Coordinates of C-alpha atoms in Angstrom, one line a residue:
X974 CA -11.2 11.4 -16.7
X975 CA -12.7 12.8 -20.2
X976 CA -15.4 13.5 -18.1
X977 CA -13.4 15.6 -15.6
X978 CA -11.6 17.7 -18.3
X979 CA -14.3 18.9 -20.3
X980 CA -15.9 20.7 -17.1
X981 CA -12.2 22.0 -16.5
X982 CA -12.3 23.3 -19.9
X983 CA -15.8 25.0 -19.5
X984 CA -14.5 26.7 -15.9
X985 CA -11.2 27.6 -17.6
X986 CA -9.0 25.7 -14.9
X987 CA -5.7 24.4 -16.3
X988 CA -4.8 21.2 -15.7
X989 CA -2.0 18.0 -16.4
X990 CA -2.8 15.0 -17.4
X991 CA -1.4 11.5 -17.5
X992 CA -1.1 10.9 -14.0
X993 CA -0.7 7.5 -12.1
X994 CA 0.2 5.4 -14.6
X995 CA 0.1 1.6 -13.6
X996 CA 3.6 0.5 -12.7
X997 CA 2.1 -3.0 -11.7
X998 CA 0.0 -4.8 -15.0
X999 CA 1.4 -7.8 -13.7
X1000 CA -1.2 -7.7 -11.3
X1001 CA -3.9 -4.5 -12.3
X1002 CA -4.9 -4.7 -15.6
X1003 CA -4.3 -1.6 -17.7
X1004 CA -1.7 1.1 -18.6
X1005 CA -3.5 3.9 -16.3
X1006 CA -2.6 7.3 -16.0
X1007 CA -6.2 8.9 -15.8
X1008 CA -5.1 11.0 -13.0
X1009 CA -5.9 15.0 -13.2
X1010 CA -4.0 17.6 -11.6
X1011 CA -5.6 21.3 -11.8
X1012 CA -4.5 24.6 -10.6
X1013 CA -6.5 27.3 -9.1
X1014 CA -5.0 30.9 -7.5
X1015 CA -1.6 32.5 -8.1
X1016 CA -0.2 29.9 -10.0
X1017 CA -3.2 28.9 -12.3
X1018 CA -3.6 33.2 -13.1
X1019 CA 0.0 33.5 -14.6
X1020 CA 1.1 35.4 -12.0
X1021 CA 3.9 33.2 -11.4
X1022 CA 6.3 32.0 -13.9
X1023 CA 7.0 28.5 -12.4
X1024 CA 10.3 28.2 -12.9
X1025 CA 10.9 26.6 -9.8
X1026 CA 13.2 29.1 -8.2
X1027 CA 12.8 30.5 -4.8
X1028 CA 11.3 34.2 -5.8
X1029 CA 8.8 32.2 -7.6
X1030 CA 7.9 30.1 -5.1
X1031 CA 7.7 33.1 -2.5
X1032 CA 5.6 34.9 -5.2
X1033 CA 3.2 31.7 -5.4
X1034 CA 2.6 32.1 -1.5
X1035 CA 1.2 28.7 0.3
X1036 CA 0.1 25.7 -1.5
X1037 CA -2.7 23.2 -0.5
X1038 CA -3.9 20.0 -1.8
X1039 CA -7.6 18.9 -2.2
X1040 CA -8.1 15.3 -3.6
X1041 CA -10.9 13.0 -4.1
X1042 CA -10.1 9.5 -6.0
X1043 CA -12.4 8.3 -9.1
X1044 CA -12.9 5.2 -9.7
X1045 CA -15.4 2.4 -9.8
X1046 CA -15.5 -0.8 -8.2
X1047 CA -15.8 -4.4 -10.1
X1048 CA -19.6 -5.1 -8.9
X1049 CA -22.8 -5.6 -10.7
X1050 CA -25.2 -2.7 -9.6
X1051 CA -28.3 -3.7 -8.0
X1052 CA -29.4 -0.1 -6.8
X1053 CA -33.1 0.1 -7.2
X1054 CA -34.9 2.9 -8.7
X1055 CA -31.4 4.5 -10.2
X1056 CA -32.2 3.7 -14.2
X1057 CA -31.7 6.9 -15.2
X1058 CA -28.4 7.4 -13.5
X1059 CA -27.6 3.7 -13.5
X1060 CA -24.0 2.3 -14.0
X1061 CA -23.6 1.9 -18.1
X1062 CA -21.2 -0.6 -17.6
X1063 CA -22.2 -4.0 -16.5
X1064 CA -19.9 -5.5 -13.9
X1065 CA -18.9 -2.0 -12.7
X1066 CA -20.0 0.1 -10.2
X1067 CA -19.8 3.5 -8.1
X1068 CA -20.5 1.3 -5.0
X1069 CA -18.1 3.7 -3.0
X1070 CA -19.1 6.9 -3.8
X1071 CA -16.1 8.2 -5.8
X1072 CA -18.0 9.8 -8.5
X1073 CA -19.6 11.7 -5.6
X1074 CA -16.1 12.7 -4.4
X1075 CA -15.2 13.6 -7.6
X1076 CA -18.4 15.8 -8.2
X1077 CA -17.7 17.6 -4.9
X1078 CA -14.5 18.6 -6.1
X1079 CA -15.5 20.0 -9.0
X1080 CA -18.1 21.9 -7.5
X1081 CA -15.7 23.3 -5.1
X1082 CA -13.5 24.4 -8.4
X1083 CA -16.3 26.1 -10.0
X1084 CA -16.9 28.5 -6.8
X1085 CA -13.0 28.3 -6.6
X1086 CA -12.5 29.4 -9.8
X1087 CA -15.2 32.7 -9.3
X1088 CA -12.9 34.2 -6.6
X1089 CA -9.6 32.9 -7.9
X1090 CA -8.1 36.4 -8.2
X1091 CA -7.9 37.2 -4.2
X1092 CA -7.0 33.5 -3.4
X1093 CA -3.8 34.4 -1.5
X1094 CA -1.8 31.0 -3.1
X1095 CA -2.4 28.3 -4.9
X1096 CA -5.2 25.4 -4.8
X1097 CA -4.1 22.0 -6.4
X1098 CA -7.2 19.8 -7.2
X1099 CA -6.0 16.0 -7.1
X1100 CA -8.4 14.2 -9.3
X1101 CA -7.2 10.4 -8.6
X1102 CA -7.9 7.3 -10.1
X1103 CA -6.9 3.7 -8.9
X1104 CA -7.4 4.2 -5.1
X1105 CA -9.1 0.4 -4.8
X1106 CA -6.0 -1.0 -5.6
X1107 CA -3.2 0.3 -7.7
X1108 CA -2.4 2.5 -5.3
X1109 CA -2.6 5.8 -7.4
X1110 CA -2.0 8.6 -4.8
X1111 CA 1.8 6.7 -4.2
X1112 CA 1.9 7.0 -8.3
X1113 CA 1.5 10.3 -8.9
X1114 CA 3.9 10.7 -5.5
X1115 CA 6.0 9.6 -7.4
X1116 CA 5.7 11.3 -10.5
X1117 CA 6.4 14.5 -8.8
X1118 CA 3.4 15.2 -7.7
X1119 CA 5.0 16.7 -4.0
X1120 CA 7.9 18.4 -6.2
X1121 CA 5.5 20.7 -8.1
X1122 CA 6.1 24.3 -7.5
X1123 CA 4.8 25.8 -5.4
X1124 CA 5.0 22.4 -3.1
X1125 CA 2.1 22.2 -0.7
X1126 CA 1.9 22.3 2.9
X1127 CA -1.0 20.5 3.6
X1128 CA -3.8 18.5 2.2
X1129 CA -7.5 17.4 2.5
X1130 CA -9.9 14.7 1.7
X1131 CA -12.8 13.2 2.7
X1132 CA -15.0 10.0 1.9
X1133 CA -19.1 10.0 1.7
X1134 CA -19.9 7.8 5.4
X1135 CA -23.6 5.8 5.1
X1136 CA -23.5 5.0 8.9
X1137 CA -23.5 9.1 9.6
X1138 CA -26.6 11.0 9.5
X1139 CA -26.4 12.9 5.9
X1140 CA -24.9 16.1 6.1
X1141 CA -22.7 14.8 9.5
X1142 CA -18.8 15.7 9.4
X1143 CA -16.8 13.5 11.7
X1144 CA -13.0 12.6 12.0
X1145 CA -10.5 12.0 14.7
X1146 CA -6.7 12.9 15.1
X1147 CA -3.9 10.2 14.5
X1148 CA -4.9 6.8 12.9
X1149 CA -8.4 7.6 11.4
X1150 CA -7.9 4.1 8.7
X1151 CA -6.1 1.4 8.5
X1152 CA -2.9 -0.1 7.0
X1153 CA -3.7 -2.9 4.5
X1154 CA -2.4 -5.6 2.5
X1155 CA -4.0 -8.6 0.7
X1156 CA -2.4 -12.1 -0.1
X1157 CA -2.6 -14.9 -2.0
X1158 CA -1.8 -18.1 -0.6
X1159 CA -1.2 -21.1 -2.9
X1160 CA -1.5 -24.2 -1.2
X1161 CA 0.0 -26.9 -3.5
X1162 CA -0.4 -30.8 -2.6
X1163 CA -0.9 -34.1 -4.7
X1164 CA -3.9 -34.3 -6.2
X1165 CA -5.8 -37.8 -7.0
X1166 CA -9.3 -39.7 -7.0
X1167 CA -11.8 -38.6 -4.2
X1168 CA -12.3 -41.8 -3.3
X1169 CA -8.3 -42.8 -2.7
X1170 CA -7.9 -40.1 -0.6
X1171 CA -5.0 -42.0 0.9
X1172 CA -3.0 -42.0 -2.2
X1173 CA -3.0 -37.7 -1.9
X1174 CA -1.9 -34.9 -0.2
X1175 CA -5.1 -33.2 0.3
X1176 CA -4.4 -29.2 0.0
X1177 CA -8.3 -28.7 0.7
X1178 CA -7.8 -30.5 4.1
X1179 CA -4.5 -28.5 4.9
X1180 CA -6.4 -25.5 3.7
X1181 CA -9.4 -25.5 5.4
X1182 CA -7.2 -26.0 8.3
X1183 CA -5.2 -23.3 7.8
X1184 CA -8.4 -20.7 7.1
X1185 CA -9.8 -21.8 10.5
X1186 CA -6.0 -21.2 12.7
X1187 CA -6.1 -18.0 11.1
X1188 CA -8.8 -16.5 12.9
X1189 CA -6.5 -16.8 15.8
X1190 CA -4.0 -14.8 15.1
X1191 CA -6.1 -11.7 16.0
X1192 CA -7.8 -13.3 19.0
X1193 CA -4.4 -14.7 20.4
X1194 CA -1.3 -13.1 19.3
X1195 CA -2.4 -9.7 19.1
X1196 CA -2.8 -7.2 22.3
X1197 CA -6.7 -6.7 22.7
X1198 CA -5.9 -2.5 23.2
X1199 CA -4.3 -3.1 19.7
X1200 CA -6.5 -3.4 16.3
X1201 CA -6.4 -6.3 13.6
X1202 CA -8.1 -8.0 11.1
X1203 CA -6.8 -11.2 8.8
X1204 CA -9.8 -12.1 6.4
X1205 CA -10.0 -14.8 4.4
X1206 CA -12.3 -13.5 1.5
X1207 CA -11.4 -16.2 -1.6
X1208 CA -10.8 -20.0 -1.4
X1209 CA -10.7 -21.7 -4.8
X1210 CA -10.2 -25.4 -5.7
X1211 CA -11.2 -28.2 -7.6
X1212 CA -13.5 -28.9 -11.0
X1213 CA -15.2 -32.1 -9.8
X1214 CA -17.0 -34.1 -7.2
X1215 CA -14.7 -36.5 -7.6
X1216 CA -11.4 -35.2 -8.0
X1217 CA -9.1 -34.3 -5.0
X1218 CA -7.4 -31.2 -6.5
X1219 CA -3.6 -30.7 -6.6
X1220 CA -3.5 -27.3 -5.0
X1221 CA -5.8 -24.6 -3.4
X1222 CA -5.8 -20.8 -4.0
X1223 CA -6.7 -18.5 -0.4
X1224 CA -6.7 -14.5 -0.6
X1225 CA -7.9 -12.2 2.0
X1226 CA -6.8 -9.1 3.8
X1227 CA -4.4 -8.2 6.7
X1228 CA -5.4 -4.8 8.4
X1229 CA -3.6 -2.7 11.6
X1230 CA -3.8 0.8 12.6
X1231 CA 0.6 0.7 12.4
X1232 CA 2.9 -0.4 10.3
X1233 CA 4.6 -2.3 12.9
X1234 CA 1.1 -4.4 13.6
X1235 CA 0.6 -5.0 10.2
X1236 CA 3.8 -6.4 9.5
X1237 CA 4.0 -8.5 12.9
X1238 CA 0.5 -9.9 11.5
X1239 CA 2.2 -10.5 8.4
X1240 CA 5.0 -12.0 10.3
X1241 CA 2.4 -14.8 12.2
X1242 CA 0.2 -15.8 8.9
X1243 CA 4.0 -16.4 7.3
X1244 CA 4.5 -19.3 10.1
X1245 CA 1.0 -20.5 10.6
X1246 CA 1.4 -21.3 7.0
X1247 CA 4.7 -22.9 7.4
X1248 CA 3.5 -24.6 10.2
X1249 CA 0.0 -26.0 8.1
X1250 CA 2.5 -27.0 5.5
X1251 CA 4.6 -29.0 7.5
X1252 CA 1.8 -30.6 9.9
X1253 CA 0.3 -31.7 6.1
X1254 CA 2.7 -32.4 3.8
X1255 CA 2.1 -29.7 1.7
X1256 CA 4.1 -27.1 -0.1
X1257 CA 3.4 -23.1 -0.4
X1258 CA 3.6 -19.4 -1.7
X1259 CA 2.5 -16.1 -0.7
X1260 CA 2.6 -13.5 -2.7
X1261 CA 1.2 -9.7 -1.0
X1262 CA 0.5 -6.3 -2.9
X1263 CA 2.8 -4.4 -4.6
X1264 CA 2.3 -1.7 -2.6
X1265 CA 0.3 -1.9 1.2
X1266 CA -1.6 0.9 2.1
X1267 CA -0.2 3.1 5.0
X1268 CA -2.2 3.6 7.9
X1269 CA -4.2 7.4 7.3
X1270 CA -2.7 9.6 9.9
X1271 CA -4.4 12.8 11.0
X1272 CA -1.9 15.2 11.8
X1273 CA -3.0 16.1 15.7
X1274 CA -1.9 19.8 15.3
X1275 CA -3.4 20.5 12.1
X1276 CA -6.7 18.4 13.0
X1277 CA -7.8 21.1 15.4
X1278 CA -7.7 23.4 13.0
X1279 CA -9.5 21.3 10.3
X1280 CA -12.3 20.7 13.3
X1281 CA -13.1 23.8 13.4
X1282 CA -13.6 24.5 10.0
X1283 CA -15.8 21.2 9.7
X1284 CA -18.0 22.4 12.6
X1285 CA -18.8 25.4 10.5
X1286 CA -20.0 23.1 7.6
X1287 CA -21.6 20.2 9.3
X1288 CA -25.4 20.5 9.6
X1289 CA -24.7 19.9 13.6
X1290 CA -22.6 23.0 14.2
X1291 CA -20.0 20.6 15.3
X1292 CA -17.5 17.9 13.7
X1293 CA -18.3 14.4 15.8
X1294 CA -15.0 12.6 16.9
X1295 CA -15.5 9.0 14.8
X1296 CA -13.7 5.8 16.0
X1297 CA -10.9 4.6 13.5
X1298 CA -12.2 2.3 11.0
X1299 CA -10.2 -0.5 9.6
X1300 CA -10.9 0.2 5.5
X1301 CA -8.0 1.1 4.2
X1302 CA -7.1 4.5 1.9
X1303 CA -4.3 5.3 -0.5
X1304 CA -5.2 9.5 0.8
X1305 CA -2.5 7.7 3.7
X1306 CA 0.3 8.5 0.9
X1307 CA -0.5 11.8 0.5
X1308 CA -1.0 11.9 4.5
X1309 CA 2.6 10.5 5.3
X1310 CA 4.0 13.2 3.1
X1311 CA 2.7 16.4 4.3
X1312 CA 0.6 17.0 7.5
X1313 CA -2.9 16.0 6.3
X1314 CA -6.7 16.1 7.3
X1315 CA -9.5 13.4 6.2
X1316 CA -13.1 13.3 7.4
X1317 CA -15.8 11.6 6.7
X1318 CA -19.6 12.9 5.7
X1319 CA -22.6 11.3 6.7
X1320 CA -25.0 10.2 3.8
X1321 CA -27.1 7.6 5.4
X1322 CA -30.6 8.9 5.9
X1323 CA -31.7 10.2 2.5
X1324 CA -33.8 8.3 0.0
X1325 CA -37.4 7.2 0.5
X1326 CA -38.4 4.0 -1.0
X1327 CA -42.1 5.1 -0.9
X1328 CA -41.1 7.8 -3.4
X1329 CA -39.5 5.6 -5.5
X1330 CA -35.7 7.1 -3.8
X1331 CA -33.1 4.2 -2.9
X1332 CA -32.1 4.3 0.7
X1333 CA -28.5 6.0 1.0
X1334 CA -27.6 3.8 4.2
X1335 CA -25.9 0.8 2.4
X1336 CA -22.5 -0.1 2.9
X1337 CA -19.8 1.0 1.0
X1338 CA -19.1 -2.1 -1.6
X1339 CA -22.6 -2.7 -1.4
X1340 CA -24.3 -3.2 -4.9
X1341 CA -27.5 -1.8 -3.5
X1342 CA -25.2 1.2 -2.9
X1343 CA -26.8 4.6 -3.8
X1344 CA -25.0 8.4 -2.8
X1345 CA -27.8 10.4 -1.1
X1346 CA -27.2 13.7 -3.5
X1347 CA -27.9 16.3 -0.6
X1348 CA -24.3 15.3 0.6
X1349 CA -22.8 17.0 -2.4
X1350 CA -22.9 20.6 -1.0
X1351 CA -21.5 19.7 1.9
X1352 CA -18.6 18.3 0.4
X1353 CA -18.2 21.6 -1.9
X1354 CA -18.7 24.1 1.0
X1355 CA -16.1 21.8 3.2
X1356 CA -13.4 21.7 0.0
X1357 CA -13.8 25.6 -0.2
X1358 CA -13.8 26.4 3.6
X1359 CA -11.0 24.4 4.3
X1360 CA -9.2 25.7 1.2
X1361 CA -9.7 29.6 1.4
X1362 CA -9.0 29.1 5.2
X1363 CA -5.7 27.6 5.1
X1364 CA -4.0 29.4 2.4
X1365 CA -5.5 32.6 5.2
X1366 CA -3.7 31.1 7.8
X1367 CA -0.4 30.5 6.2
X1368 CA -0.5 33.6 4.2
X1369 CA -0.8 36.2 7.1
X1370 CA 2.8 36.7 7.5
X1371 CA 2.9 34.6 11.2
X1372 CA 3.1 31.2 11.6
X1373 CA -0.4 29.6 11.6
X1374 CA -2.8 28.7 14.1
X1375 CA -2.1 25.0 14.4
X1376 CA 1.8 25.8 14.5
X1377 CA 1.3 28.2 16.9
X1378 CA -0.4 25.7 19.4
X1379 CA 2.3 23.0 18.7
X1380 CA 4.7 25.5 20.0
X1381 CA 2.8 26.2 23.4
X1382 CA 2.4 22.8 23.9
X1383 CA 6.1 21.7 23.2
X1384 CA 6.7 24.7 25.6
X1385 CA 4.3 23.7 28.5
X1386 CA 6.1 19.8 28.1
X1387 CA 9.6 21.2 28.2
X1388 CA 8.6 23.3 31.6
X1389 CA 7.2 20.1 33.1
X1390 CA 10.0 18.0 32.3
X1391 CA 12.1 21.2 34.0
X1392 CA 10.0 21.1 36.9
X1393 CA 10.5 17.8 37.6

């Protein structure tokens, strides 16, 4: 965050700061509120006074949102031949590419920044922290950050992609990522001597049970044109060979591209637990996140728009339609607000290990992670493009492109349904 505002300083970009503070240090550590919001165009050059009133607002013309999140993931770095760039902080790591998110968006401020005086609106640059868990777009939601004059229309993000040829743009309309929760299951029995097991109520037993009926929620319950995922990714219990412990910790993930499957799988790991429980003897909790992630939706009309724009960046000459993918992404908050826009940019063929360059192609949450750098300008030209292009579109005095299209289509419906 220091980081962030001392390169806002140098460009002259004012800024707020003190965003996303943690409402939840029950269960993230830390008070939060590293969050950055900076202003570029007609509100940023004092051309409006801000009082909120309607002249104001009209005078401001359009508002859009670019955001890219910032933090670091709790991993030990294993990258090979990064020393001099190399995580300083052991047990943490960029292993998702945020600081490269975060770079493009700066880069995009500094070329912002140069033509700021014929930006026809305003440019709000979303600098976010706590987007693996904390939920920190919802935050600064609700700290107002919708309720700022001039309020925005739309808004646009993106996420570095190691399975996409570097310099790749893709994305897809409607449900582009996943809804997602996590729980923690306590499995509480009556613990005793290994070798008594008879004289117990064995929660590993009822546990290990319970992890392996799991799996077929998905495979059973759930429609196979309909996408799930229940992970078990934590299963703690016991200090000695010896020992039957009295209870068993589980955690995982629950994952659907609605709300309404992501709560009916919610609904079925809530019985087959109740179920386990009775079968065994045992007793139980389950405690979820404070705050699941909302599915990210692509608004259909503005997507086509946002496609073409993409094509014009992406090394292709096209944007590639992408299948969902079931990671999840707080950007969905910001999505559900206003009609929104994500992509994602292909980084995984840079590096060469015979020069001493780590491979780019890792997973995200890998700790061999590494960002392939040529990705960055991409990033930059797509933040500009799609900026300067919008606030175009809703500042020519007619309704934009994407509106536009809506309307013909509603149109062409509405004479269908009369022809019939």
């Amino acid at each position: 965050s220091e980081t962030i505002q001392t390169v806002l300083d140098d460009l002259d970009i004012p800024y707020t700061t003190g965003w996303a503070k943690n409402t939840h240090e029950d269960v993230y550590p830390g008070k939060g509120g590293y969050g950055i919001v900076a202003h570029i165009g007609r509100r940023a050059s004092g051309k409006v006074p801000g009082s909120g009133s309607k002249e104001d607002e009209d005078e401001a013309g359009p508002c859009v949102i670019l955001r890219a999140d910032m933090d670091a993931l709790p991993i030990e770095e294993q990258t090979l031949n990064v020393e001099s760039f190399k995580s300083r902080k052991s047990g943490k790591m960029h292993a998702c590419g945020h600081d490269g998110h975060t770079t493009m968006l700066l880069g995009a401020a500094a070329l912002l920044k140069t033509v700021e005086d014929s930006i026809q609106g305003t440019i709000r640059l979303v600098f976010q922290p706590a987007e693996e868990g904390g939920a920190g777009a919802k935050r600064m939601i609700e700290e107002g950050l919708m309720e700022m004059e001039p309020k925005p229309q739309h808004a646009f993000g993106m996420h570095v992609w190691p399975t996409l040829p570097t310099g790749v743009i893709a994305s897809r309309p409607g449900a582009i990522m996943a809804a997602a929760d996590t729980f923690e299951i306590l499995m509480a029995g009556k613990g005793g001597h290994a070798a008594m097991p008879h004289l117990t109520i064995d929660p590993i037993v009822a546990s290990s049970s319970l992890v392996m009926n799991l799996q077929t929620i998905v495979s059973r319950t759930l429609s196979p044109l309909e996408a799930g995922v229940v992970s078990v990714t934590q299963f703690a219990a016991g200090d000695a060979f010896n020992v039957i412990p009295a209870s068993v910790v589980i955690r995982g993930t629950i994952r659907a591209l609605s709300v309404e499957t992501l709560n009916s799988l919610r609904n079925s790991v809530e019985k087959m637990v109740e179920a386990t429980c009775l079968l065994h003897g045992t007793n139980s909790t389950i405690k979820y996140s404070p705050d699941y992630y909302l599915p990210t939706i692509n608004d259909p009309d503005l997507f086509e728009f946002s496609k073409e724009v993409a094509g014009m960046v992406s090394k292709e000459g096209y944007m590639r339609d992408i299948v969902p993918t079931m990671g999840g992404e707080d950007f969905s908050f910001i999505a559900d607000a206003i009609p929104s826009t994500f992509f994602m940019i292909g980084q995984g063929t840079g590096g060469d290990e015979k020069l001493h360059l780590p491979r780019t192609d890792y997973g995200l949450h890998h700790p061999s992670f590494s960002l392939d750098e040529d990705v960055m300008p991409v990033g930059v030209e797509l933040h500009v493009n799609l900026a300067l292009r919008t606030l175009a579109e809703l500042g020519n005095g007619d309704s934009p492109s994407w509106y536009k299209k809506k309307v013909e289509n509603e149109t062409m419906e509405g004479s269908a349904t009369a022809a019939i």
